[in-house]
Amino acid sequence: MLYGAMNSPVRPLLDEIRSIGEMGFDFLELTMDAPQAHYIVVEDQKDAILEVLGRFQMSVVCHLPTFISTADLTPGIRDASVQEVMKSLEVAAVLQPLKVVLHPSYMVGMGQLVREVSEKYAFESLEAIVEKAHSLGLCLCLENMFPGSQWLVTPEDFIGILAKFPTINLTLDTGHAHVQDPGDERCLRFIEMFPNRIGHLHASDNFGREDSHLPIGAGSVDFPKIAGALKSIGYNDTVTLEVFSRDRDYVKISREKFIELMAIEY
C-alpha cells in the first residue's frame, strides 16, 4: 500500500511538498486549485516540483480542480470549467502521476431544478474529460460525492458510468460516503459492488453531517469495518489521508491508524 497526503492550495506549493516529504509519505496528492497550485503555477514550477519530489523519493497523484462548474447551465461558465480541467490534465501528464482524481460535476443553483439538463451537461463534460485523460495515457479515478452534490453519490449511480467508461476507475472517499449514512452501508456497498474498479482511496473521518476531513478515529466512520471490507477484496493500492488540520501530526497519526487497521485479521 502507498500512503499520501494533500497539499493545501492556499500555501506555497514547494513548501507543501517539502513538508509532506519530511513526514515520510510515499506520494503527494497534488490539488490543482488556485491560488498556489493552479495548473499555471504547477507548469511554471515544474522542474522544481520534480526535483523536490525526487529528493524525497515521492510519487504524485494529481487531483483535478475542485471549485469549478462543469455542469453549469451557463455555456460560458461550463466551457471555461471544462477547459480548466483539460489544461490541468495536460500539465498533470508532464508530472507522470500514478493517477488523476476527478470530482464529478456539482448540481447547484438553478441546475437543481432542471436535473435532466444538468445531468446531460455533466455527462457531456465527463465524456470529454475521460477522452482527454485517455489520450494522455492517464489513469483517471472518478470520486464518489456526498448527497449535497446531487450527482454520483451512491454505488448505483456509478453502474452506468463505469460500464460506459471502461478506462476509468473509482476513487472511494470514506468521508463523502459517510455523510447522511451513519452505518457506512453506502461505503461498504461501493466496495462490494466494484471490487475491481476501486483504484484510489481518500480516507478521512466525520460525524455524518458534513465532510469535515477529521483525523481517523476522531469522527464516527466505522474504519475497522471498512478496512475489513477492503482487505476482503485484496485492495493494496494508493491511500490519501485527506485530513485537514493545522497540526499535521494528525495526518501522520491517521496514516499509522490506517496501517494498523489494514494489518488486523478480520
CSV table of C-alpha atoms in Angstrom, one decimal:
chain,number,residue,atom,x,y,z
A,1,MET,CA,0.0,0.0,0.0
A,2,LEU,CA,1.2,3.5,-0.8
A,3,TYR,CA,0.2,6.4,1.5
A,4,GLY,CA,-0.1,10.0,0.5
A,5,ALA,CA,-1.2,13.4,1.8
A,6,MET,CA,-2.6,16.5,0.1
A,7,ASN,CA,-1.1,20.0,-0.2
A,8,SER,CA,-3.1,23.0,0.8
A,9,PRO,CA,-3.7,25.1,-2.3
A,10,VAL,CA,-3.6,28.3,-0.3
A,11,ARG,CA,0.0,27.7,0.8
A,12,PRO,CA,3.2,27.9,-1.4
A,13,LEU,CA,3.4,24.6,-3.3
A,14,LEU,CA,7.1,23.8,-2.9
A,15,ASP,CA,6.8,24.4,0.9
A,16,GLU,CA,3.9,22.0,1.0
A,17,ILE,CA,5.7,19.3,-0.9
A,18,ARG,CA,8.7,19.6,1.4
A,19,SER,CA,6.5,19.3,4.4
A,20,ILE,CA,4.7,16.2,3.2
A,21,GLY,CA,8.1,14.7,2.1
A,22,GLU,CA,9.6,15.3,5.5
A,23,MET,CA,6.6,13.3,7.0
A,24,GLY,CA,7.7,10.3,5.0
A,25,PHE,CA,4.7,9.9,2.7
A,26,ASP,CA,5.0,7.8,-0.4
A,27,PHE,CA,3.3,10.3,-2.6
A,28,LEU,CA,1.8,13.8,-2.8
A,29,GLU,CA,-1.8,14.2,-3.9
A,30,LEU,CA,-1.5,17.5,-5.7
A,31,THR,CA,-4.7,19.5,-5.5
A,32,MET,CA,-4.5,21.6,-8.7
A,33,ASP,CA,-6.5,24.5,-7.3
A,34,ALA,CA,-5.9,28.3,-7.2
A,35,PRO,CA,-4.2,30.3,-5.9
A,36,GLN,CA,-1.0,28.3,-5.1
A,37,ALA,CA,-1.5,25.1,-7.1
A,38,HIS,CA,-3.3,26.2,-10.3
A,39,TYR,CA,-2.0,24.5,-13.4
A,40,ILE,CA,-0.2,27.7,-14.4
A,41,VAL,CA,1.7,27.7,-11.1
A,42,VAL,CA,2.4,24.0,-11.5
A,43,GLU,CA,3.6,24.4,-15.0
A,44,ASP,CA,5.8,27.3,-14.0
A,45,GLN,CA,7.4,25.4,-11.1
A,46,LYS,CA,7.5,22.0,-12.9
A,47,ASP,CA,11.3,21.5,-12.7
A,48,ALA,CA,11.4,22.5,-9.0
A,49,ILE,CA,8.4,20.3,-8.2
A,50,LEU,CA,10.0,17.2,-9.8
A,51,GLU,CA,13.3,18.0,-8.1
A,52,VAL,CA,11.7,18.1,-4.6
A,53,LEU,CA,9.6,15.0,-5.3
A,54,GLY,CA,12.7,13.2,-6.4
A,55,ARG,CA,14.7,14.3,-3.3
A,56,PHE,CA,12.0,12.7,-1.1
A,57,GLN,CA,11.5,9.7,-3.4
A,58,MET,CA,7.8,10.6,-3.6
A,59,SER,CA,5.4,9.9,-6.4
A,60,VAL,CA,2.5,12.1,-7.3
A,61,VAL,CA,-1.3,11.8,-7.7
A,62,CYS,CA,-3.0,14.8,-9.3
A,63,HIS,CA,-6.4,15.9,-8.0
A,64,LEU,CA,-8.0,17.9,-10.8
A,65,PRO,CA,-9.6,21.3,-10.0
A,66,THR,CA,-12.5,21.1,-7.5
A,67,PHE,CA,-14.0,24.5,-7.4
A,68,ILE,CA,-15.3,24.7,-11.0
A,69,SER,CA,-18.7,24.2,-12.6
A,70,THR,CA,-18.6,21.6,-15.4
A,71,ALA,CA,-22.4,21.1,-15.4
A,72,ASP,CA,-23.3,24.8,-15.2
A,73,LEU,CA,-26.4,25.9,-17.1
A,74,THR,CA,-24.5,28.9,-18.5
A,75,PRO,CA,-22.5,27.8,-21.5
A,76,GLY,CA,-19.6,30.2,-21.0
A,77,ILE,CA,-19.0,29.1,-17.4
A,78,ARG,CA,-19.4,25.4,-18.3
A,79,ASP,CA,-17.0,25.6,-21.2
A,80,ALA,CA,-14.4,27.6,-19.2
A,81,SER,CA,-14.7,25.0,-16.4
A,82,VAL,CA,-14.1,22.1,-18.8
A,83,GLN,CA,-11.1,23.9,-20.2
A,84,GLU,CA,-9.6,24.3,-16.8
A,85,VAL,CA,-9.7,20.5,-16.4
A,86,MET,CA,-8.3,19.9,-19.9
A,87,LYS,CA,-5.3,22.2,-19.3
A,88,SER,CA,-4.8,20.7,-15.8
A,89,LEU,CA,-4.7,17.3,-17.4
A,90,GLU,CA,-2.0,18.4,-19.8
A,91,VAL,CA,0.1,19.8,-17.1
A,92,ALA,CA,-0.5,16.7,-14.9
A,93,ALA,CA,0.7,14.5,-17.7
A,94,VAL,CA,4.1,16.1,-17.5
A,95,LEU,CA,4.5,15.1,-13.9
A,96,GLN,CA,3.8,11.4,-14.8
A,97,PRO,CA,1.3,10.9,-12.0
A,98,LEU,CA,0.3,7.5,-10.6
A,99,LYS,CA,-3.3,8.5,-11.4
A,100,VAL,CA,-5.5,11.6,-11.6
A,101,VAL,CA,-8.6,12.2,-9.4
A,102,LEU,CA,-11.7,13.9,-10.7
A,103,HIS,CA,-14.7,15.3,-8.7
A,104,PRO,CA,-18.0,14.7,-10.6
A,105,SER,CA,-19.9,17.8,-11.5
A,106,TYR,CA,-21.9,19.6,-8.8
A,107,MET,CA,-25.7,20.2,-9.3
A,108,VAL,CA,-26.1,23.7,-7.8
A,109,GLY,CA,-28.4,26.7,-8.1
A,110,MET,CA,-31.0,26.6,-10.8
A,111,GLY,CA,-29.4,23.4,-12.0
A,112,GLN,CA,-31.1,21.5,-9.2
A,113,LEU,CA,-34.5,22.5,-10.6
A,114,VAL,CA,-33.7,21.0,-14.1
A,115,ARG,CA,-31.8,17.9,-13.2
A,116,GLU,CA,-32.1,16.2,-16.6
A,117,VAL,CA,-30.5,19.2,-18.2
A,118,SER,CA,-27.7,19.4,-15.6
A,119,GLU,CA,-27.0,15.7,-15.8
A,120,LYS,CA,-26.8,15.9,-19.6
A,121,TYR,CA,-24.2,18.7,-19.3
A,122,ALA,CA,-22.4,16.8,-16.6
A,123,PHE,CA,-22.2,13.6,-18.7
A,124,GLU,CA,-21.0,15.6,-21.8
A,125,SER,CA,-18.3,17.2,-19.7
A,126,LEU,CA,-17.2,13.9,-18.2
A,127,GLU,CA,-17.1,12.2,-21.6
A,128,ALA,CA,-14.8,14.9,-22.9
A,129,ILE,CA,-12.5,14.7,-19.8
A,130,VAL,CA,-12.3,10.9,-20.0
A,131,GLU,CA,-11.3,11.1,-23.7
A,132,LYS,CA,-8.6,13.7,-22.9
A,133,ALA,CA,-7.2,11.7,-20.0
A,134,HIS,CA,-7.1,8.5,-22.1
A,135,SER,CA,-5.4,10.3,-24.9
A,136,LEU,CA,-2.7,11.5,-22.5
A,137,GLY,CA,-2.2,8.0,-21.1
A,138,LEU,CA,-3.5,9.0,-17.6
A,139,CYS,CA,-5.3,6.7,-15.2
A,140,LEU,CA,-8.5,8.7,-14.3
A,141,CYS,CA,-10.3,7.9,-11.0
A,142,LEU,CA,-13.8,9.4,-10.5
A,143,GLU,CA,-14.7,10.2,-7.0
A,144,ASN,CA,-17.9,9.4,-5.2
A,145,MET,CA,-19.6,12.5,-3.8
A,146,PHE,CA,-21.8,13.4,-0.7
A,147,PRO,CA,-25.5,13.9,-1.0
A,148,GLY,CA,-25.5,17.7,-1.3
A,149,SER,CA,-23.6,17.5,-4.6
A,150,GLN,CA,-26.7,15.8,-6.2
A,151,TRP,CA,-24.8,13.5,-8.6
A,152,LEU,CA,-22.8,10.3,-8.4
A,153,VAL,CA,-23.4,9.8,-4.7
A,154,THR,CA,-24.5,6.1,-4.4
A,155,PRO,CA,-22.9,3.0,-5.8
A,156,GLU,CA,-25.9,2.5,-8.0
A,157,ASP,CA,-25.2,6.0,-9.6
A,158,PHE,CA,-21.9,4.6,-10.8
A,159,ILE,CA,-23.1,1.4,-12.5
A,160,GLY,CA,-23.8,3.1,-15.9
A,161,ILE,CA,-20.8,5.4,-15.7
A,162,LEU,CA,-18.3,2.7,-15.1
A,163,ALA,CA,-19.9,0.5,-17.7
A,164,LYS,CA,-19.8,3.3,-20.2
A,165,PHE,CA,-16.1,4.2,-19.5
A,166,PRO,CA,-14.1,1.1,-19.0
A,167,THR,CA,-10.8,3.0,-18.9
A,168,ILE,CA,-11.7,4.8,-15.6
A,169,ASN,CA,-11.6,3.7,-12.0
A,170,LEU,CA,-13.3,4.8,-8.8
A,171,THR,CA,-11.8,7.0,-6.1
A,172,LEU,CA,-13.6,5.8,-2.9
A,173,ASP,CA,-13.9,8.7,-0.5
A,174,THR,CA,-14.8,7.4,3.0
A,175,GLY,CA,-15.8,10.9,4.3
A,176,HIS,CA,-18.1,11.6,1.3
A,177,ALA,CA,-19.7,8.1,1.7
A,178,HIS,CA,-20.3,8.6,5.4
A,179,VAL,CA,-22.3,11.9,5.1
A,180,GLN,CA,-26.0,11.1,5.9
A,181,ASP,CA,-25.1,7.4,6.2
A,182,PRO,CA,-24.3,6.6,9.9
A,183,GLY,CA,-24.0,2.9,9.3
A,184,ASP,CA,-21.5,3.2,6.4
A,185,GLU,CA,-23.6,1.0,4.3
A,186,ARG,CA,-23.0,3.2,1.3
A,187,CYS,CA,-19.2,2.8,1.6
A,188,LEU,CA,-19.5,-0.9,2.1
A,189,ARG,CA,-21.7,-1.3,-1.0
A,190,PHE,CA,-19.1,0.6,-3.1
A,191,ILE,CA,-16.5,-2.0,-2.0
A,192,GLU,CA,-18.9,-4.9,-2.6
A,193,MET,CA,-20.2,-3.8,-6.0
A,194,PHE,CA,-16.9,-2.5,-7.5
A,195,PRO,CA,-14.1,-4.7,-6.1
A,196,ASN,CA,-12.1,-4.5,-9.3
A,197,ARG,CA,-12.7,-0.8,-10.1
A,198,ILE,CA,-11.6,0.9,-6.9
A,199,GLY,CA,-8.3,2.5,-8.0
A,200,HIS,CA,-7.7,5.0,-5.2
A,201,LEU,CA,-8.9,5.8,-1.7
A,202,HIS,CA,-9.5,9.0,0.2
A,203,ALA,CA,-9.5,8.4,4.0
A,204,SER,CA,-10.9,10.9,6.5
A,205,ASP,CA,-13.4,11.0,9.3
A,206,ASN,CA,-16.5,13.0,10.1
A,207,PHE,CA,-19.7,12.8,12.2
A,208,GLY,CA,-22.0,12.2,9.2
A,209,ARG,CA,-23.3,15.7,8.9
A,210,GLU,CA,-20.7,17.2,6.7
A,211,ASP,CA,-17.4,16.3,5.0
A,212,SER,CA,-15.2,17.8,7.8
A,213,HIS,CA,-11.9,15.9,7.0
A,214,LEU,CA,-11.2,14.9,10.6
A,215,PRO,CA,-8.4,12.6,11.6
A,216,ILE,CA,-9.2,8.9,11.5
A,217,GLY,CA,-10.8,7.9,14.8
A,218,ALA,CA,-12.0,11.5,15.6
A,219,GLY,CA,-15.5,11.0,14.0
A,220,SER,CA,-18.0,8.2,13.6
A,221,VAL,CA,-16.8,6.5,10.4
A,222,ASP,CA,-16.5,2.7,11.1
A,223,PHE,CA,-13.0,2.3,9.8
A,224,PRO,CA,-12.5,-1.2,11.2
A,225,LYS,CA,-15.5,-2.4,9.2
A,226,ILE,CA,-14.3,-0.5,6.1
A,227,ALA,CA,-10.7,-1.8,6.4
A,228,GLY,CA,-12.1,-5.4,6.7
A,229,ALA,CA,-14.1,-4.9,3.5
A,230,LEU,CA,-11.1,-3.5,1.7
A,231,LYS,CA,-8.9,-6.5,2.8
A,232,SER,CA,-11.6,-8.9,1.7
A,233,ILE,CA,-11.2,-7.6,-1.9
A,234,GLY,CA,-7.4,-7.5,-1.7
A,235,TYR,CA,-7.1,-3.7,-2.0
A,236,ASN,CA,-3.4,-2.9,-2.0
A,237,ASP,CA,-3.1,0.4,-3.9
A,238,THR,CA,-2.9,4.1,-3.1
A,239,VAL,CA,-4.5,5.8,0.0
A,240,THR,CA,-4.5,9.6,0.6
A,241,LEU,CA,-5.1,10.7,4.2
A,242,GLU,CA,-7.4,13.6,3.3
A,243,VAL,CA,-7.1,15.1,6.8
A,244,PHE,CA,-7.1,18.9,7.0
A,245,SER,CA,-5.7,20.3,10.3
A,246,ARG,CA,-3.3,23.0,11.1
A,247,ASP,CA,-1.3,20.5,13.1
A,248,ARG,CA,-0.1,17.9,10.6
A,249,ASP,CA,0.8,15.4,13.2
A,250,TYR,CA,-2.8,14.3,12.9
A,251,VAL,CA,-2.1,13.3,9.2
A,252,LYS,CA,0.7,11.1,10.4
A,253,ILE,CA,-1.3,9.7,13.2
A,254,SER,CA,-4.1,8.9,10.7
A,255,ARG,CA,-1.7,7.1,8.5
A,256,GLU,CA,-0.4,4.9,11.3
A,257,LYS,CA,-4.0,4.1,12.4
A,258,PHE,CA,-4.9,3.1,8.9
A,259,ILE,CA,-1.8,0.9,8.6
A,260,GLU,CA,-2.7,-0.8,11.9
A,261,LEU,CA,-6.4,-1.3,10.7
A,262,MET,CA,-5.2,-2.9,7.5
A,263,ALA,CA,-2.9,-5.3,9.4
A,264,ILE,CA,-5.6,-6.8,11.5
A,265,GLU,CA,-7.1,-10.1,10.6
A,266,TYR,CA,-10.9,-9.7,10.3
